[in-house]
Structures are given as structure tokens and as C-alpha cells.
mmCIF file of C-alpha atoms in Angstrom:
data_model
loop_
_atom_site.group_PDB
_atom_site.id
_atom_site.type_symbol
_atom_site.label_atom_id
_atom_site.label_comp_id
_atom_site.label_asym_id
_atom_site.label_seq_id
_atom_site.Cartn_x
_atom_site.Cartn_y
_atom_site.Cartn_z
ATOM 1 C CA LYS A 2 161.156 194.821 90.220
ATOM 2 C CA ALA A 3 162.475 194.104 86.704
ATOM 3 C CA ALA A 4 160.779 190.689 86.827
ATOM 4 C CA GLY A 5 157.230 192.388 87.086
ATOM 5 C CA ARG A 6 157.758 193.702 83.589
ATOM 6 C CA ILE A 7 158.337 190.355 81.820
ATOM 7 C CA ASN A 8 156.392 187.247 81.508
ATOM 8 C CA TYR A 9 158.075 184.445 83.234
ATOM 9 C CA HIS A 10 157.645 181.108 85.375
ATOM 10 C CA VAL A 11 161.364 180.722 86.464
ATOM 11 C CA ILE A 12 164.266 182.932 85.916
ATOM 12 C CA ALA A 13 167.766 181.413 86.406
ATOM 13 C CA LEU A 14 170.153 183.873 88.064
ATOM 14 C CA GLN A 15 173.864 183.916 87.555
ATOM 15 C CA GLU A 16 176.686 185.855 89.280
ATOM 16 C CA THR A 17 174.716 186.718 92.295
ATOM 17 C CA LYS A 18 177.981 187.082 94.268
ATOM 18 C CA LEU A 19 176.415 186.651 97.795
ATOM 19 C CA ARG A 20 178.379 185.886 100.744
ATOM 20 C CA LYS A 21 175.975 183.277 101.936
ATOM 21 C CA THR A 22 172.927 181.267 100.411
ATOM 22 C CA ASP A 23 169.711 183.143 100.759
ATOM 23 C CA VAL A 24 166.137 181.954 100.253
ATOM 24 C CA ARG A 25 163.231 184.229 100.738
ATOM 25 C CA GLN A 26 159.571 184.647 99.738
ATOM 26 C CA LEU A 27 158.477 188.084 98.650
ATOM 27 C CA SER A 28 155.062 189.756 100.045
ATOM 28 C CA ASP A 29 153.569 189.096 96.379
ATOM 29 C CA GLY A 30 154.694 185.231 96.703
ATOM 30 C CA THR A 31 157.709 185.410 94.389
ATOM 31 C CA LEU A 32 160.323 182.843 95.688
ATOM 32 C CA ILE A 33 163.893 183.976 95.366
ATOM 33 C CA ILE A 34 166.716 181.508 95.761
ATOM 34 C CA ARG A 35 170.277 182.701 95.560
ATOM 35 C CA GLY A 36 173.534 180.790 96.072
ATOM 36 C CA GLU A 37 176.906 182.043 97.587
ATOM 37 C CA LYS A 38 179.861 183.164 95.379
ATOM 38 C CA ALA A 39 183.238 181.074 95.474
ATOM 39 C CA PRO A 40 184.978 181.411 98.640
ATOM 40 C CA SER A 41 187.747 184.161 98.559
ATOM 41 C CA LEU A 42 186.660 185.153 94.900
ATOM 42 C CA ASN A 43 184.223 187.620 93.534
ATOM 43 C CA VAL A 44 182.667 185.243 91.070
ATOM 44 C CA GLY A 45 179.813 182.788 90.957
ATOM 45 C CA GLY A 46 176.648 182.378 92.692
ATOM 46 C CA VAL A 47 173.598 180.861 91.007
ATOM 47 C CA GLY A 48 169.877 180.660 91.887
ATOM 48 C CA PHE A 49 166.273 181.141 90.767
ATOM 49 C CA VAL A 50 163.490 183.648 90.735
ATOM 50 C CA VAL A 51 160.176 181.715 90.951
ATOM 51 C CA HIS A 52 156.973 183.299 89.881
ATOM 52 C CA PRO A 53 153.960 183.425 92.546
ATOM 53 C CA SER A 54 151.948 181.366 90.220
ATOM 54 C CA VAL A 55 154.247 178.438 90.267
ATOM 55 C CA ALA A 56 156.105 178.857 93.606
ATOM 56 C CA HIS A 57 153.734 176.340 95.325
ATOM 57 C CA LEU A 58 154.952 173.719 92.788
ATOM 58 C CA VAL A 59 158.532 173.952 94.060
ATOM 59 C CA ASP A 60 159.444 170.505 95.386
ATOM 60 C CA SER A 61 163.199 171.171 96.168
ATOM 61 C CA HIS A 62 166.135 173.202 95.504
ATOM 62 C CA GLU A 63 169.612 172.726 95.916
ATOM 63 C CA ILE A 64 172.822 175.027 95.388
ATOM 64 C CA LEU A 65 175.620 172.425 94.817
ATOM 65 C CA SER A 66 178.298 174.809 94.062
ATOM 66 C CA PRO A 67 178.795 178.452 93.384
ATOM 67 C CA ARG A 68 178.234 177.659 89.472
ATOM 68 C CA LEU A 69 175.682 174.756 89.759
ATOM 69 C CA ALA A 70 171.957 174.758 91.094
ATOM 70 C CA ILE A 71 168.977 172.651 90.684
ATOM 71 C CA LEU A 72 165.308 173.689 90.992
ATOM 72 C CA GLN A 73 162.666 170.765 90.976
ATOM 73 C CA LEU A 74 158.979 171.535 90.203
ATOM 74 C CA ARG A 75 156.354 168.928 90.887
ATOM 75 C CA PRO A 76 153.034 169.860 89.173
ATOM 76 C CA LEU A 77 150.009 167.872 90.677
ATOM 77 C CA HIS A 78 149.503 164.374 89.035
ATOM 78 C CA GLN A 79 152.471 165.215 86.527
ATOM 79 C CA LYS A 80 156.039 164.219 86.460
ATOM 80 C CA ALA A 81 158.490 166.482 88.180
ATOM 81 C CA THR A 82 160.464 168.880 86.151
ATOM 82 C CA MET A 83 163.935 169.603 87.028
ATOM 83 C CA ILE A 84 165.800 172.999 85.901
ATOM 84 C CA ILE A 85 169.646 172.771 86.156
ATOM 85 C CA ASN A 86 171.317 176.177 86.167
ATOM 86 C CA CYS A 87 175.067 176.036 85.467
ATOM 87 C CA TYR A 88 177.456 178.731 85.054
ATOM 88 C CA SER A 89 180.722 177.818 83.230
ATOM 89 C CA PRO A 90 183.956 179.481 83.936
ATOM 90 C CA THR A 91 185.054 181.915 81.095
ATOM 91 C CA LEU A 92 187.828 180.955 78.667
ATOM 92 C CA ALA A 93 190.130 182.923 80.706
ATOM 93 C CA ALA A 94 189.957 180.423 83.540
ATOM 94 C CA ASP A 95 192.890 177.946 83.930
ATOM 95 C CA GLY A 96 192.407 174.492 82.494
ATOM 96 C CA SER A 97 192.175 172.976 86.059
ATOM 97 C CA GLU A 98 189.244 175.132 86.869
ATOM 98 C CA LEU A 99 187.534 174.206 83.687
ATOM 99 C CA ASP A 100 187.934 170.437 84.071
ATOM 100 C CA ALA A 101 186.567 170.559 87.589
ATOM 101 C CA PHE A 102 183.501 172.437 86.471
ATOM 102 C CA TYR A 103 182.780 169.746 83.593
ATOM 103 C CA GLU A 104 183.404 166.897 85.826
ATOM 104 C CA ASN A 105 181.162 168.163 88.656
ATOM 105 C CA SER A 106 178.494 169.009 86.133
ATOM 106 C CA GLU A 107 178.695 165.607 84.477
ATOM 107 C CA GLU A 108 178.661 163.830 87.933
ATOM 108 C CA VAL A 109 175.505 165.846 89.128
ATOM 109 C CA THR A 110 173.814 165.095 85.755
ATOM 110 C CA ARG A 111 174.383 161.401 86.207
ATOM 111 C CA GLU A 112 173.231 161.382 89.824
ATOM 112 C CA LYS A 113 170.164 163.696 89.446
ATOM 113 C CA LEU A 114 168.778 162.669 86.014
ATOM 114 C CA PRO A 115 168.324 158.869 86.084
ATOM 115 C CA LEU A 116 167.726 157.535 82.703
#
């Protein structure tokens, strides 16, 4: 309902905290993609809200981890647009969690964004 009061094409969601990934299209055409939280923790979960006017342009979406998601839009006769939604652990996280997040983000960026 809040999305109806703002102008947007795509909203990146963070801290959705769902138990499992959920993709649904509302009756007005809004596409909602939400990923699951970290197993056995109450953190994470990323996704997207896609406005009905651009929902038909969604070519693919991937929830790669509770902290990383990719949405690809492919407008007709144009290059694809990739939106990466990443949610970093806070500074309170231990070093290994931060290192794993940054390594995973770097790996995904290299794989998904060819130069």
C-alpha cells in the first residue's frame, strides 16, 4: 500500500525475513519478489517490488543468498538492465561473515557482469 503513494519503477527490499522465497503478482500487476532469511537466524531476505508499468520487462530474477538478489529487465530493442540488491552485514558481524559476504558479492559481480 505504501508503494502506491510514491513514484517508482523498482524498489529494492531488504530484511524481508521470510521463511521461504515468495514471488507473486498482485491484482494491480505489481510484481513482488522476496527471498528467504538466513537459516536459523532472524536476519536477511532481499527482493524487489516491480511497478505494473515495467513488470512485463522482467527477464529474470535470482535470489542468490539471504543478502544478495539480481533482477534483470529487458526493454524491447534495448540492452538489458541488471539491478543488484545486496544487503551487507553490520559492523557488529564477525569478520568471517563480512569476508564471506564480500567474497560472494565479488564472485557474483564477476560472473553476472561481463566487461
